[in-house]
PDB file of C-alpha atoms in Angstrom:
ATOM      1  CA  MET L 131      57.231  11.413  11.390  1.00  0.00           C
ATOM      2  CA  ALA L 132      53.489  11.813  11.993  1.00  0.00           C
ATOM      3  CA  ASN L 133      52.212  15.001  13.534  1.00  0.00           C
ATOM      4  CA  ASN L 134      49.967  14.086  16.490  1.00  0.00           C
ATOM      5  CA  ASN L 135      48.433  17.558  16.426  1.00  0.00           C
ATOM      6  CA  GLN L 136      46.913  17.252  12.978  1.00  0.00           C
ATOM      7  CA  HIS L 137      44.435  19.896  11.858  1.00  0.00           C
ATOM      8  CA  PHE L 138      41.075  18.438  10.800  1.00  0.00           C
ATOM      9  CA  GLY L 139      40.325  19.991   7.430  1.00  0.00           C
ATOM     10  CA  PRO L 140      37.077  20.355   5.441  1.00  0.00           C
ATOM     11  CA  SER L 141      37.051  16.688   4.365  1.00  0.00           C
ATOM     12  CA  SER L 142      37.223  15.490   7.977  1.00  0.00           C
ATOM     13  CA  THR L 143      34.451  17.902   8.934  1.00  0.00           C
ATOM     14  CA  PHE L 144      32.304  16.586   6.071  1.00  0.00           C
ATOM     15  CA  ILE L 145      32.882  12.969   7.155  1.00  0.00           C
ATOM     16  CA  SER L 146      31.951  13.840  10.729  1.00  0.00           C
ATOM     17  CA  LEU L 147      28.745  15.560   9.622  1.00  0.00           C
ATOM     18  CA  PHE L 148      27.914  12.645   7.324  1.00  0.00           C
ATOM     19  CA  LEU L 149      28.335  10.150  10.174  1.00  0.00           C
ATOM     20  CA  MET L 150      26.142  12.302  12.400  1.00  0.00           C
ATOM     21  CA  LEU L 151      23.493  12.336   9.667  1.00  0.00           C
ATOM     22  CA  LEU L 152      23.619   8.545   9.380  1.00  0.00           C
ATOM     23  CA  LEU L 153      23.234   8.227  13.131  1.00  0.00           C
ATOM     24  CA  HIS L 154      20.265  10.621  13.006  1.00  0.00           C
ATOM     25  CA  ILE L 155      18.602   8.604  10.250  1.00  0.00           C
ATOM     26  CA  HIS L 156      19.145   5.413  12.227  1.00  0.00           C
ATOM     27  CA  TYR L 157      17.705   7.053  15.306  1.00  0.00           C
ATOM     28  CA  VAL L 158      14.596   8.236  13.482  1.00  0.00           C
ATOM     29  CA  ARG L 159      13.964   4.800  11.975  1.00  0.00           C
ATOM     30  CA  SER L 160      14.652   3.047  15.270  1.00  0.00           C
ATOM     31  CA  ASP L 161      11.743   4.964  16.804  1.00  0.00           C
ATOM     32  CA  LEU L 162       9.532   2.403  15.074  1.00  0.00           C
ATOM     33  CA  LYS L 163       9.432  -0.806  17.040  1.00  0.00           C
ATOM     34  CA  LEU L 164       7.333  -3.892  17.612  1.00  0.00           C
ATOM     35  CA  TYR L 165       4.557  -3.430  20.171  1.00  0.00           C
ATOM     36  CA  TYR L 166       5.178   0.311  20.464  1.00  0.00           C
ATOM     37  CA  TYR L 167       1.919   0.708  22.411  1.00  0.00           C
ATOM     38  CA  SER L 168       2.589  -2.107  24.896  1.00  0.00           C
ATOM     39  CA  GLU L 169       2.653   0.370  27.795  1.00  0.00           C
ATOM     40  CA  SER L 170       0.671   3.376  26.557  1.00  0.00           C
ATOM     41  CA  CYS L 171      -2.219   1.324  25.135  1.00  0.00           C
ATOM     42  CA  PRO L 172      -1.661  -2.402  25.754  1.00  0.00           C
ATOM     43  CA  ARG L 173      -4.763  -3.539  23.837  1.00  0.00           C
ATOM     44  CA  ALA L 174      -4.176  -1.304  20.804  1.00  0.00           C
ATOM     45  CA  GLU L 175      -3.292  -4.059  18.334  1.00  0.00           C
ATOM     46  CA  GLU L 176      -5.984  -6.340  19.747  1.00  0.00           C
ATOM     47  CA  ILE L 177      -8.604  -3.595  19.353  1.00  0.00           C
ATOM     48  CA  ILE L 178      -7.602  -2.985  15.734  1.00  0.00           C
ATOM     49  CA  LYS L 179      -7.808  -6.711  15.024  1.00  0.00           C
ATOM     50  CA  GLU L 180     -11.247  -6.913  16.676  1.00  0.00           C
ATOM     51  CA  GLN L 181     -12.524  -4.007  14.589  1.00  0.00           C
ATOM     52  CA  VAL L 182     -11.036  -5.311  11.343  1.00  0.00           C
ATOM     53  CA  THR L 183     -12.639  -8.697  12.008  1.00  0.00           C
ATOM     54  CA  MET L 184     -16.020  -7.177  12.855  1.00  0.00           C
ATOM     55  CA  LEU L 185     -15.969  -4.942   9.763  1.00  0.00           C
ATOM     56  CA  TYR L 186     -14.870  -7.823   7.533  1.00  0.00           C
ATOM     57  CA  HIS L 187     -17.859  -9.905   8.569  1.00  0.00           C
ATOM     58  CA  LYS L 188     -20.167  -6.955   7.863  1.00  0.00           C
ATOM     59  CA  HIS L 189     -18.415  -5.631   4.752  1.00  0.00           C
ATOM     60  CA  GLY L 190     -15.961  -8.157   3.325  1.00  0.00           C
ATOM     61  CA  ASN L 191     -14.437  -5.670   0.903  1.00  0.00           C
ATOM     62  CA  THR L 192     -13.029  -3.580   3.770  1.00  0.00           C
ATOM     63  CA  ALA L 193     -10.115  -6.020   4.057  1.00  0.00           C
ATOM     64  CA  VAL L 194      -9.060  -5.166   0.502  1.00  0.00           C
ATOM     65  CA  SER L 195      -9.493  -1.447   1.194  1.00  0.00           C
ATOM     66  CA  TRP L 196      -7.084  -1.620   4.138  1.00  0.00           C
ATOM     67  CA  ILE L 197      -4.394  -3.181   1.940  1.00  0.00           C
ATOM     68  CA  ARG L 198      -4.833  -0.536  -0.731  1.00  0.00           C
ATOM     69  CA  ASN L 199      -4.721   2.222   1.909  1.00  0.00           C
ATOM     70  CA  LEU L 200      -1.249   1.102   2.953  1.00  0.00           C
ATOM     71  CA  PHE L 201       0.058   1.055  -0.614  1.00  0.00           C
ATOM     72  CA  HIS L 202      -1.337   4.455  -1.524  1.00  0.00           C
ATOM     73  CA  ASP L 203      -0.341   6.087   1.751  1.00  0.00           C
ATOM     74  CA  CYS L 204       3.145   4.672   2.191  1.00  0.00           C
ATOM     75  CA  MET L 205       4.237   5.220  -1.421  1.00  0.00           C
ATOM     76  CA  VAL L 206       3.693   8.992  -1.151  1.00  0.00           C
ATOM     77  CA  LYS L 207       6.513  10.529   0.903  1.00  0.00           C
ATOM     78  CA  SER L 208       5.776   8.605   4.111  1.00  0.00           C
ATOM     79  CA  CYS L 209       3.485   6.186   5.940  1.00  0.00           C
ATOM     80  CA  ASP L 210       1.752   9.102   7.635  1.00  0.00           C
ATOM     81  CA  ALA L 211      -2.003   8.701   7.001  1.00  0.00           C
ATOM     82  CA  SER L 212      -2.013  11.696   4.629  1.00  0.00           C
ATOM     83  CA  ILE L 213      -4.272   9.623   2.320  1.00  0.00           C
ATOM     84  CA  LEU L 214      -7.020   9.821   4.965  1.00  0.00           C
ATOM     85  CA  LEU L 215      -7.255  13.624   5.128  1.00  0.00           C
ATOM     86  CA  ASP L 216     -10.354  15.234   3.646  1.00  0.00           C
ATOM     87  CA  THR L 217     -10.310  18.368   1.518  1.00  0.00           C
ATOM     88  CA  THR L 218     -10.370  21.640   3.469  1.00  0.00           C
ATOM     89  CA  LYS L 219     -10.057  25.325   2.643  1.00  0.00           C
ATOM     90  CA  GLU L 220      -6.314  25.015   3.182  1.00  0.00           C
ATOM     91  CA  GLN L 221      -5.579  21.899   1.137  1.00  0.00           C
ATOM     92  CA  LYS L 222      -7.101  19.383  -1.235  1.00  0.00           C
ATOM     93  CA  SER L 223      -7.286  15.697  -0.367  1.00  0.00           C
ATOM     94  CA  GLU L 224      -5.105  13.022  -1.948  1.00  0.00           C
ATOM     95  CA  LYS L 225      -8.350  11.080  -2.343  1.00  0.00           C
ATOM     96  CA  THR L 226      -9.209  13.341  -5.291  1.00  0.00           C
ATOM     97  CA  SER L 227      -6.221  12.160  -7.342  1.00  0.00           C
ATOM     98  CA  GLN L 228      -6.988   9.940 -10.316  1.00  0.00           C
ATOM     99  CA  ARG L 229      -4.332   7.567  -8.958  1.00  0.00           C
ATOM    100  CA  ASN L 230      -6.623   6.976  -5.972  1.00  0.00           C
ATOM    101  CA  PHE L 231      -9.742   6.412  -8.064  1.00  0.00           C
ATOM    102  CA  GLY L 232     -12.033   3.795  -6.563  1.00  0.00           C
ATOM    103  CA  MET L 233     -10.635   3.887  -3.050  1.00  0.00           C
ATOM    104  CA  ARG L 234     -13.361   3.551  -0.437  1.00  0.00           C
ATOM    105  CA  ASN L 235     -14.391   2.557   3.072  1.00  0.00           C
ATOM    106  CA  PHE L 236     -12.523   5.468   4.645  1.00  0.00           C
ATOM    107  CA  LYS L 237     -15.438   5.973   7.033  1.00  0.00           C
ATOM    108  CA  TYR L 238     -14.696   2.624   8.646  1.00  0.00           C
ATOM    109  CA  ILE L 239     -11.182   3.758   9.524  1.00  0.00           C
ATOM    110  CA  GLU L 240     -12.965   6.206  11.818  1.00  0.00           C
ATOM    111  CA  THR L 241     -14.804   3.252  13.368  1.00  0.00           C
ATOM    112  CA  ILE L 242     -11.456   1.702  14.264  1.00  0.00           C
ATOM    113  CA  LYS L 243     -10.096   5.023  15.461  1.00  0.00           C
ATOM    114  CA  GLN L 244     -13.088   5.644  17.727  1.00  0.00           C
ATOM    115  CA  ALA L 245     -12.691   2.240  19.367  1.00  0.00           C
ATOM    116  CA  LEU L 246      -9.070   3.125  20.120  1.00  0.00           C
ATOM    117  CA  GLU L 247      -9.968   6.595  21.394  1.00  0.00           C
ATOM    118  CA  ASN L 248     -12.487   5.041  23.770  1.00  0.00           C
ATOM    119  CA  GLU L 249      -9.735   2.892  25.250  1.00  0.00           C
ATOM    120  CA  CYS L 250      -6.684   5.170  24.979  1.00  0.00           C
ATOM    121  CA  PRO L 251      -7.431   8.795  24.010  1.00  0.00           C
ATOM    122  CA  ASN L 252      -4.838  10.644  21.910  1.00  0.00           C
ATOM    123  CA  THR L 253      -2.466   7.692  21.834  1.00  0.00           C
ATOM    124  CA  VAL L 254      -2.654   5.561  18.678  1.00  0.00           C
ATOM    125  CA  SER L 255      -1.886   7.261  15.357  1.00  0.00           C
ATOM    126  CA  CYS L 256      -3.970   6.935  12.223  1.00  0.00           C
ATOM    127  CA  ALA L 257      -0.762   6.029  10.385  1.00  0.00           C
ATOM    128  CA  ASP L 258      -0.364   2.952  12.581  1.00  0.00           C
ATOM    129  CA  ILE L 259      -4.048   2.128  12.045  1.00  0.00           C
ATOM    130  CA  VAL L 260      -3.391   2.157   8.278  1.00  0.00           C
ATOM    131  CA  VAL L 261      -0.514  -0.304   8.675  1.00  0.00           C
ATOM    132  CA  LEU L 262      -2.065  -2.637  11.251  1.00  0.00           C
ATOM    133  CA  SER L 263      -5.489  -2.761   9.601  1.00  0.00           C
ATOM    134  CA  ALA L 264      -3.779  -3.801   6.346  1.00  0.00           C
ATOM    135  CA  ARG L 265      -1.872  -6.512   8.196  1.00  0.00           C
ATOM    136  CA  ASP L 266      -5.042  -7.864   9.803  1.00  0.00           C
ATOM    137  CA  GLY L 267      -7.004  -7.518   6.559  1.00  0.00           C
ATOM    138  CA  ILE L 268      -4.491  -9.793   4.816  1.00  0.00           C
ATOM    139  CA  VAL L 269      -5.036 -12.409   7.530  1.00  0.00           C
ATOM    140  CA  MET L 270      -8.828 -12.174   7.164  1.00  0.00           C
ATOM    141  CA  LEU L 271      -8.409 -12.972   3.463  1.00  0.00           C
ATOM    142  CA  GLY L 272      -6.298 -16.033   4.255  1.00  0.00           C
ATOM    143  CA  GLY L 273      -2.862 -14.471   3.951  1.00  0.00           C
ATOM    144  CA  PRO L 274       0.132 -14.528   6.301  1.00  0.00           C
ATOM    145  CA  HIS L 275       0.367 -12.727   9.630  1.00  0.00           C
ATOM    146  CA  ILE L 276       3.136 -10.138   9.350  1.00  0.00           C
ATOM    147  CA  GLU L 277       4.816  -8.574  12.377  1.00  0.00           C
ATOM    148  CA  MET L 278       4.690  -4.813  11.786  1.00  0.00           C
ATOM    149  CA  LYS L 279       6.498  -2.128  13.736  1.00  0.00           C
ATOM    150  CA  THR L 280       4.547   0.838  15.089  1.00  0.00           C
ATOM    151  CA  GLY L 281       5.222   4.301  16.438  1.00  0.00           C
ATOM    152  CA  ARG L 282       4.394   6.445  13.390  1.00  0.00           C
ATOM    153  CA  MET L 283       2.983   9.946  13.736  1.00  0.00           C
ATOM    154  CA  ASP L 284       0.286  11.463  11.526  1.00  0.00           C
ATOM    155  CA  SER L 285       1.013  14.054   8.873  1.00  0.00           C
ATOM    156  CA  LYS L 286      -0.479  17.535   9.174  1.00  0.00           C
ATOM    157  CA  ASP L 287      -0.402  17.913   5.414  1.00  0.00           C
ATOM    158  CA  SER L 288      -1.936  16.379   2.330  1.00  0.00           C
ATOM    159  CA  TYR L 289       0.358  15.770  -0.646  1.00  0.00           C
ATOM    160  CA  LEU L 290      -2.023  15.787  -3.608  1.00  0.00           C
ATOM    161  CA  ALA L 291       0.538  17.437  -5.889  1.00  0.00           C
ATOM    162  CA  GLU L 292       3.012  14.644  -5.126  1.00  0.00           C
ATOM    163  CA  VAL L 293       0.776  11.625  -5.656  1.00  0.00           C
ATOM    164  CA  GLU L 294       1.452  11.118  -9.359  1.00  0.00           C
ATOM    165  CA  ASN L 295       5.197  11.421  -8.753  1.00  0.00           C
ATOM    166  CA  PHE L 296       5.162   8.475  -6.364  1.00  0.00           C
ATOM    167  CA  ILE L 297       2.288   6.093  -7.180  1.00  0.00           C
ATOM    168  CA  PRO L 298       2.792   4.364 -10.541  1.00  0.00           C
ATOM    169  CA  ASN L 299      -0.093   4.226 -12.994  1.00  0.00           C
ATOM    170  CA  HIS L 300      -1.371   0.848 -14.154  1.00  0.00           C
ATOM    171  CA  ASN L 301      -0.385   1.799 -17.721  1.00  0.00           C
ATOM    172  CA  ASP L 302       3.187   2.858 -16.887  1.00  0.00           C
ATOM    173  CA  SER L 303       6.166   0.973 -18.275  1.00  0.00           C
ATOM    174  CA  MET L 304       7.565  -1.766 -16.066  1.00  0.00           C
ATOM    175  CA  SER L 305      10.858   0.100 -15.774  1.00  0.00           C
ATOM    176  CA  LEU L 306       9.019   3.092 -14.311  1.00  0.00           C
ATOM    177  CA  VAL L 307       6.985   0.913 -11.950  1.00  0.00           C
ATOM    178  CA  LEU L 308      10.165  -0.765 -10.728  1.00  0.00           C
ATOM    179  CA  SER L 309      11.922   2.573 -10.258  1.00  0.00           C
ATOM    180  CA  ARG L 310       9.033   3.943  -8.172  1.00  0.00           C
ATOM    181  CA  PHE L 311       9.148   0.983  -5.814  1.00  0.00           C
ATOM    182  CA  ASN L 312      12.934   0.989  -5.786  1.00  0.00           C
ATOM    183  CA  SER L 313      12.839   4.612  -4.607  1.00  0.00           C
ATOM    184  CA  VAL L 314      11.280   3.410  -1.338  1.00  0.00           C
ATOM    185  CA  GLY L 315      13.700   0.502  -0.967  1.00  0.00           C
ATOM    186  CA  VAL L 316      11.714  -2.303  -2.623  1.00  0.00           C
ATOM    187  CA  ASP L 317      13.714  -4.336  -5.160  1.00  0.00           C
ATOM    188  CA  THR L 318      12.442  -6.105  -8.284  1.00  0.00           C
ATOM    189  CA  GLN L 319      11.447  -9.324  -6.514  1.00  0.00           C
ATOM    190  CA  GLY L 320       9.701  -7.301  -3.807  1.00  0.00           C
ATOM    191  CA  THR L 321       7.802  -5.283  -6.408  1.00  0.00           C
ATOM    192  CA  VAL L 322       6.555  -8.440  -8.128  1.00  0.00           C
ATOM    193  CA  ALA L 323       5.509  -9.774  -4.718  1.00  0.00           C
ATOM    194  CA  LEU L 324       3.667  -6.585  -3.750  1.00  0.00           C
ATOM    195  CA  LEU L 325       1.768  -6.591  -7.032  1.00  0.00           C
ATOM    196  CA  GLY L 326       0.570 -10.014  -5.925  1.00  0.00           C
ATOM    197  CA  ALA L 327      -1.922  -8.083  -3.792  1.00  0.00           C
ATOM    198  CA  HIS L 328      -3.887  -8.113  -7.054  1.00  0.00           C
ATOM    199  CA  THR L 329      -4.885 -11.624  -6.006  1.00  0.00           C
ATOM    200  CA  VAL L 330      -7.821  -9.937  -4.236  1.00  0.00           C
ATOM    201  CA  GLY L 331     -10.074  -7.022  -5.071  1.00  0.00           C
ATOM    202  CA  ARG L 332     -11.460  -5.601  -8.260  1.00  0.00           C
ATOM    203  CA  VAL L 333     -10.852  -3.091 -11.051  1.00  0.00           C
ATOM    204  CA  HIS L 334     -13.368  -0.575 -12.357  1.00  0.00           C
ATOM    205  CA  CYS L 335     -14.216  -0.971 -16.036  1.00  0.00           C
ATOM    206  CA  VAL L 336     -12.818   2.514 -16.663  1.00  0.00           C
ATOM    207  CA  ASN L 337      -9.353   0.985 -16.264  1.00  0.00           C
ATOM    208  CA  ILE L 338     -10.039  -2.077 -18.404  1.00  0.00           C
ATOM    209  CA  VAL L 339     -12.044  -1.054 -21.491  1.00  0.00           C
ATOM    210  CA  HIS L 340      -9.025   0.232 -23.447  1.00  0.00           C
ATOM    211  CA  ARG L 341      -7.950  -3.416 -23.652  1.00  0.00           C
ATOM    212  CA  LEU L 342     -11.359  -4.518 -24.936  1.00  0.00           C
ATOM    213  CA  TYR L 343     -12.561  -1.780 -27.296  1.00  0.00           C
ATOM    214  CA  PRO L 344     -12.569  -1.050 -30.180  1.00  0.00           C
ATOM    215  CA  THR L 345     -10.513  -4.216 -30.594  1.00  0.00           C
ATOM    216  CA  VAL L 346      -9.394  -6.752 -28.018  1.00  0.00           C
ATOM    217  CA  ASP L 347      -5.782  -6.585 -26.831  1.00  0.00           C
ATOM    218  CA  PRO L 348      -4.158  -9.582 -28.585  1.00  0.00           C
ATOM    219  CA  THR L 349      -2.203 -10.402 -25.417  1.00  0.00           C
ATOM    220  CA  LEU L 350      -5.465 -11.224 -23.598  1.00  0.00           C
ATOM    221  CA  ASP L 351      -6.734 -14.782 -23.562  1.00  0.00           C
ATOM    222  CA  PRO L 352      -9.732 -14.688 -26.003  1.00  0.00           C
ATOM    223  CA  LYS L 353     -12.132 -16.512 -23.651  1.00  0.00           C
ATOM    224  CA  PHE L 354     -11.104 -14.276 -20.780  1.00  0.00           C
ATOM    225  CA  ALA L 355     -11.613 -11.186 -22.940  1.00  0.00           C
ATOM    226  CA  LYS L 356     -15.103 -12.422 -23.776  1.00  0.00           C
ATOM    227  CA  TYR L 357     -15.811 -12.793 -20.061  1.00  0.00           C
ATOM    228  CA  LEU L 358     -14.493  -9.281 -19.391  1.00  0.00           C
ATOM    229  CA  LYS L 359     -16.861  -7.873 -21.996  1.00  0.00           C
ATOM    230  CA  THR L 360     -19.771  -9.296 -20.002  1.00  0.00           C
ATOM    231  CA  ARG L 361     -18.467  -7.377 -16.979  1.00  0.00           C
ATOM    232  CA  CYS L 362     -17.730  -4.232 -18.993  1.00  0.00           C
ATOM    233  CA  PRO L 363     -20.224  -4.168 -21.881  1.00  0.00           C
ATOM    234  CA  SER L 364     -19.729  -0.491 -22.733  1.00  0.00           C
ATOM    235  CA  PRO L 365     -16.562   1.090 -24.151  1.00  0.00           C
ATOM    236  CA  GLN L 366     -17.453   4.210 -22.156  1.00  0.00           C
ATOM    237  CA  PRO L 367     -18.375   3.067 -18.641  1.00  0.00           C
ATOM    238  CA  ASP L 368     -19.739   5.487 -16.069  1.00  0.00           C
ATOM    239  CA  PRO L 369     -16.986   6.130 -13.478  1.00  0.00           C
ATOM    240  CA  LYS L 370     -19.650   6.483 -10.792  1.00  0.00           C
ATOM    241  CA  ALA L 371     -21.409   3.227 -11.653  1.00  0.00           C
ATOM    242  CA  ILE L 372     -20.613  -0.100 -10.005  1.00  0.00           C
ATOM    243  CA  GLU L 373     -19.040  -1.678 -13.070  1.00  0.00           C
ATOM    244  CA  TYR L 374     -15.990  -3.798 -12.396  1.00  0.00           C
ATOM    245  CA  ALA L 375     -14.177  -7.082 -12.879  1.00  0.00           C
ATOM    246  CA  ARG L 376     -12.331  -9.078 -10.239  1.00  0.00           C
ATOM    247  CA  PHE L 377      -8.565  -9.430 -10.499  1.00  0.00           C
ATOM    248  CA  ASP L 378      -9.000 -13.137  -9.846  1.00  0.00           C
ATOM    249  CA  HIS L 379     -12.453 -14.312 -10.893  1.00  0.00           C
ATOM    250  CA  VAL L 380     -11.866 -17.840  -9.490  1.00  0.00           C
ATOM    251  CA  THR L 381     -10.913 -17.000  -5.876  1.00  0.00           C
ATOM    252  CA  PRO L 382     -11.575 -13.228  -5.834  1.00  0.00           C
ATOM    253  CA  MET L 383     -11.524 -12.779  -2.058  1.00  0.00           C
ATOM    254  CA  VAL L 384      -8.932 -15.396  -1.113  1.00  0.00           C
ATOM    255  CA  TRP L 385      -5.264 -14.556  -0.569  1.00  0.00           C
ATOM    256  CA  ASP L 386      -3.328 -17.011  -2.727  1.00  0.00           C
ATOM    257  CA  ASN L 387      -0.874 -17.152  -5.613  1.00  0.00           C
ATOM    258  CA  LEU L 388      -3.476 -17.764  -8.309  1.00  0.00           C
ATOM    259  CA  TYR L 389      -2.897 -14.213  -9.568  1.00  0.00           C
ATOM    260  CA  TYR L 390       0.488 -15.259 -10.923  1.00  0.00           C
ATOM    261  CA  LYS L 391      -0.926 -18.344 -12.584  1.00  0.00           C
ATOM    262  CA  ASN L 392      -3.625 -16.178 -14.158  1.00  0.00           C
ATOM    263  CA  ILE L 393      -1.231 -13.650 -15.646  1.00  0.00           C
ATOM    264  CA  MET L 394       0.936 -16.460 -17.011  1.00  0.00           C
ATOM    265  CA  SER L 395      -2.216 -17.595 -18.818  1.00  0.00           C
ATOM    266  CA  ASN L 396      -2.827 -14.106 -20.240  1.00  0.00           C
ATOM    267  CA  LYS L 397      -5.641 -13.396 -17.799  1.00  0.00           C
ATOM    268  CA  GLY L 398      -4.346 -10.223 -16.169  1.00  0.00           C
ATOM    269  CA  LEU L 399      -6.675  -7.220 -16.082  1.00  0.00           C
ATOM    270  CA  LEU L 400      -4.198  -4.351 -16.218  1.00  0.00           C
ATOM    271  CA  ILE L 401      -1.278  -3.470 -18.458  1.00  0.00           C
ATOM    272  CA  VAL L 402       1.040  -3.744 -15.456  1.00  0.00           C
ATOM    273  CA  ASP L 403      -0.176  -7.323 -14.894  1.00  0.00           C
ATOM    274  CA  ARG L 404       0.664  -8.214 -18.473  1.00  0.00           C
ATOM    275  CA  GLN L 405       4.069  -6.553 -18.239  1.00  0.00           C
ATOM    276  CA  LEU L 406       5.074  -8.673 -15.250  1.00  0.00           C
ATOM    277  CA  VAL L 407       5.026 -11.617 -17.666  1.00  0.00           C
ATOM    278  CA  SER L 408       6.511  -9.900 -20.715  1.00  0.00           C
ATOM    279  CA  ASP L 409       9.403  -8.180 -18.900  1.00  0.00           C
ATOM    280  CA  GLN L 410      12.513 -10.365 -18.588  1.00  0.00           C
ATOM    281  CA  SER L 411      13.488  -8.869 -15.235  1.00  0.00           C
ATOM    282  CA  THR L 412      10.178  -9.699 -13.549  1.00  0.00           C
ATOM    283  CA  TYR L 413       9.036 -12.921 -15.234  1.00  0.00           C
ATOM    284  CA  PRO L 414      11.368 -15.261 -13.288  1.00  0.00           C
ATOM    285  CA  PHE L 415       9.780 -14.072 -10.030  1.00  0.00           C
ATOM    286  CA  VAL L 416       6.286 -14.540 -11.477  1.00  0.00           C
ATOM    287  CA  GLU L 417       7.241 -18.158 -12.195  1.00  0.00           C
ATOM    288  CA  LYS L 418       8.614 -18.654  -8.674  1.00  0.00           C
ATOM    289  CA  PHE L 419       5.515 -17.224  -6.982  1.00  0.00           C
ATOM    290  CA  ALA L 420       3.151 -19.161  -9.226  1.00  0.00           C
ATOM    291  CA  ALA L 421       4.950 -22.380  -8.271  1.00  0.00           C
ATOM    292  CA  ASN L 422       5.218 -21.764  -4.539  1.00  0.00           C
ATOM    293  CA  ASN L 423       2.544 -19.985  -2.495  1.00  0.00           C
ATOM    294  CA  SER L 424       4.642 -20.016   0.691  1.00  0.00           C
ATOM    295  CA  TYR L 425       7.545 -18.372  -1.094  1.00  0.00           C
ATOM    296  CA  PHE L 426       5.196 -15.683  -2.414  1.00  0.00           C
ATOM    297  CA  ASN L 427       3.879 -15.008   1.095  1.00  0.00           C
ATOM    298  CA  ASP L 428       7.408 -14.787   2.515  1.00  0.00           C
ATOM    299  CA  GLN L 429       8.589 -12.328  -0.123  1.00  0.00           C
ATOM    300  CA  PHE L 430       5.389 -10.293   0.077  1.00  0.00           C
ATOM    301  CA  ALA L 431       5.814  -9.961   3.839  1.00  0.00           C
ATOM    302  CA  LYS L 432       9.419  -8.772   3.490  1.00  0.00           C
ATOM    303  CA  ALA L 433       8.514  -6.194   0.857  1.00  0.00           C
ATOM    304  CA  LEU L 434       5.465  -4.960   2.762  1.00  0.00           C
ATOM    305  CA  ILE L 435       7.563  -4.354   5.873  1.00  0.00           C
ATOM    306  CA  ILE L 436      10.005  -2.259   3.832  1.00  0.00           C
ATOM    307  CA  LEU L 437       7.141  -0.252   2.322  1.00  0.00           C
ATOM    308  CA  SER L 438       5.414   0.205   5.688  1.00  0.00           C
ATOM    309  CA  GLU L 439       8.599   1.641   7.198  1.00  0.00           C
ATOM    310  CA  ASN L 440       9.134   4.169   4.422  1.00  0.00           C
ATOM    311  CA  ASN L 441      10.285   7.470   5.918  1.00  0.00           C
ATOM    312  CA  PRO L 442       7.989   7.432   8.984  1.00  0.00           C
ATOM    313  CA  LEU L 443       7.188  10.582  10.904  1.00  0.00           C
ATOM    314  CA  THR L 444       8.214  10.158  14.530  1.00  0.00           C
ATOM    315  CA  GLY L 445       8.585  12.293  17.633  1.00  0.00           C
ATOM    316  CA  ASP L 446       7.554  15.894  17.020  1.00  0.00           C
ATOM    317  CA  GLN L 447       7.494  15.517  13.222  1.00  0.00           C
ATOM    318  CA  GLY L 448       3.752  14.886  13.255  1.00  0.00           C
ATOM    319  CA  GLU L 449       0.764  14.513  15.550  1.00  0.00           C
ATOM    320  CA  ILE L 450      -1.744  11.966  16.822  1.00  0.00           C
ATOM    321  CA  ARG L 451      -4.994  12.944  15.117  1.00  0.00           C
ATOM    322  CA  LYS L 452      -8.195  12.774  17.128  1.00  0.00           C
ATOM    323  CA  VAL L 453     -10.081  11.842  13.970  1.00  0.00           C
ATOM    324  CA  CYS L 454      -8.280  10.425  10.963  1.00  0.00           C
ATOM    325  CA  ARG L 455      -9.925  12.587   8.298  1.00  0.00           C
ATOM    326  CA  ASP L 456      -8.861  15.929   9.861  1.00  0.00           C
ATOM    327  CA  VAL L 457      -5.739  17.440  11.364  1.00  0.00           C
ATOM    328  CA  ASN L 458      -6.076  18.510  14.980  1.00  0.00           C
ATOM    329  CA  LYS L 459      -7.427  21.995  15.526  1.00  0.00           C
TER     330      LYS L 459
END
């Protein structure tokens, strides 16, 4: 006969604590929501869109910068705008990492931030600016509009020492690249979709010449390799010089699925681009995205939402910076 006065042992206590932890995690994540600023700063998303549009018409490459900001910020521990912090006496900036080589236009994030501060002081986080500017940048380039949740707080710390543990290198094996994205909840199809952001932007010759000199990588299309040599004529390019090639030299600033068609034709710039085609786990998705632009956009949007919601700081875990490059005094 069952004893109705059972003693709850260690296993029951563990289960109870585990359930409480799950509820806590759900609570933290649920702090992000659509239109978080609808009451505290009703025009916040409109202001960011206005600024992104204005900056795009002045400096078209800013739209690409915003997309890269999201990737390089959200992959490292959290979407918390730590990528935006400058070096100080206390800590060194993530911007100095080789993984973040070539990133630029950070000063224009401050332009967006100032417009928000003029309307709603101490309200909109730099972390949310990173996410929403990327969303609006994709639209400016002809990509899909993606509904993004907001409510992130800004980190008080820079994580330079962690960058290389989270952001894959363009020469890493595909298995490592997939594992890095999987660690933030993005599956194989999502990873292939996110790498489709290579449909816009450019690569510095520093990251290309090892495929051109002293001999051309045999997996490169010969005519394309010849073209790349006109863009990168020296085997030892100056990292500070403006020497680069476009990911997609046909529609370099248009959001489309031509990237996938290019890499299927051996016209990818980076080793990771080539590996998407040569790896059996990723190639089927390359084929799907190359055949259907709408499907690519749908899968990219799903994966970007997952990445943008990676371990956000909420509540008292962070702060709302007054300027994005510095923690509050």
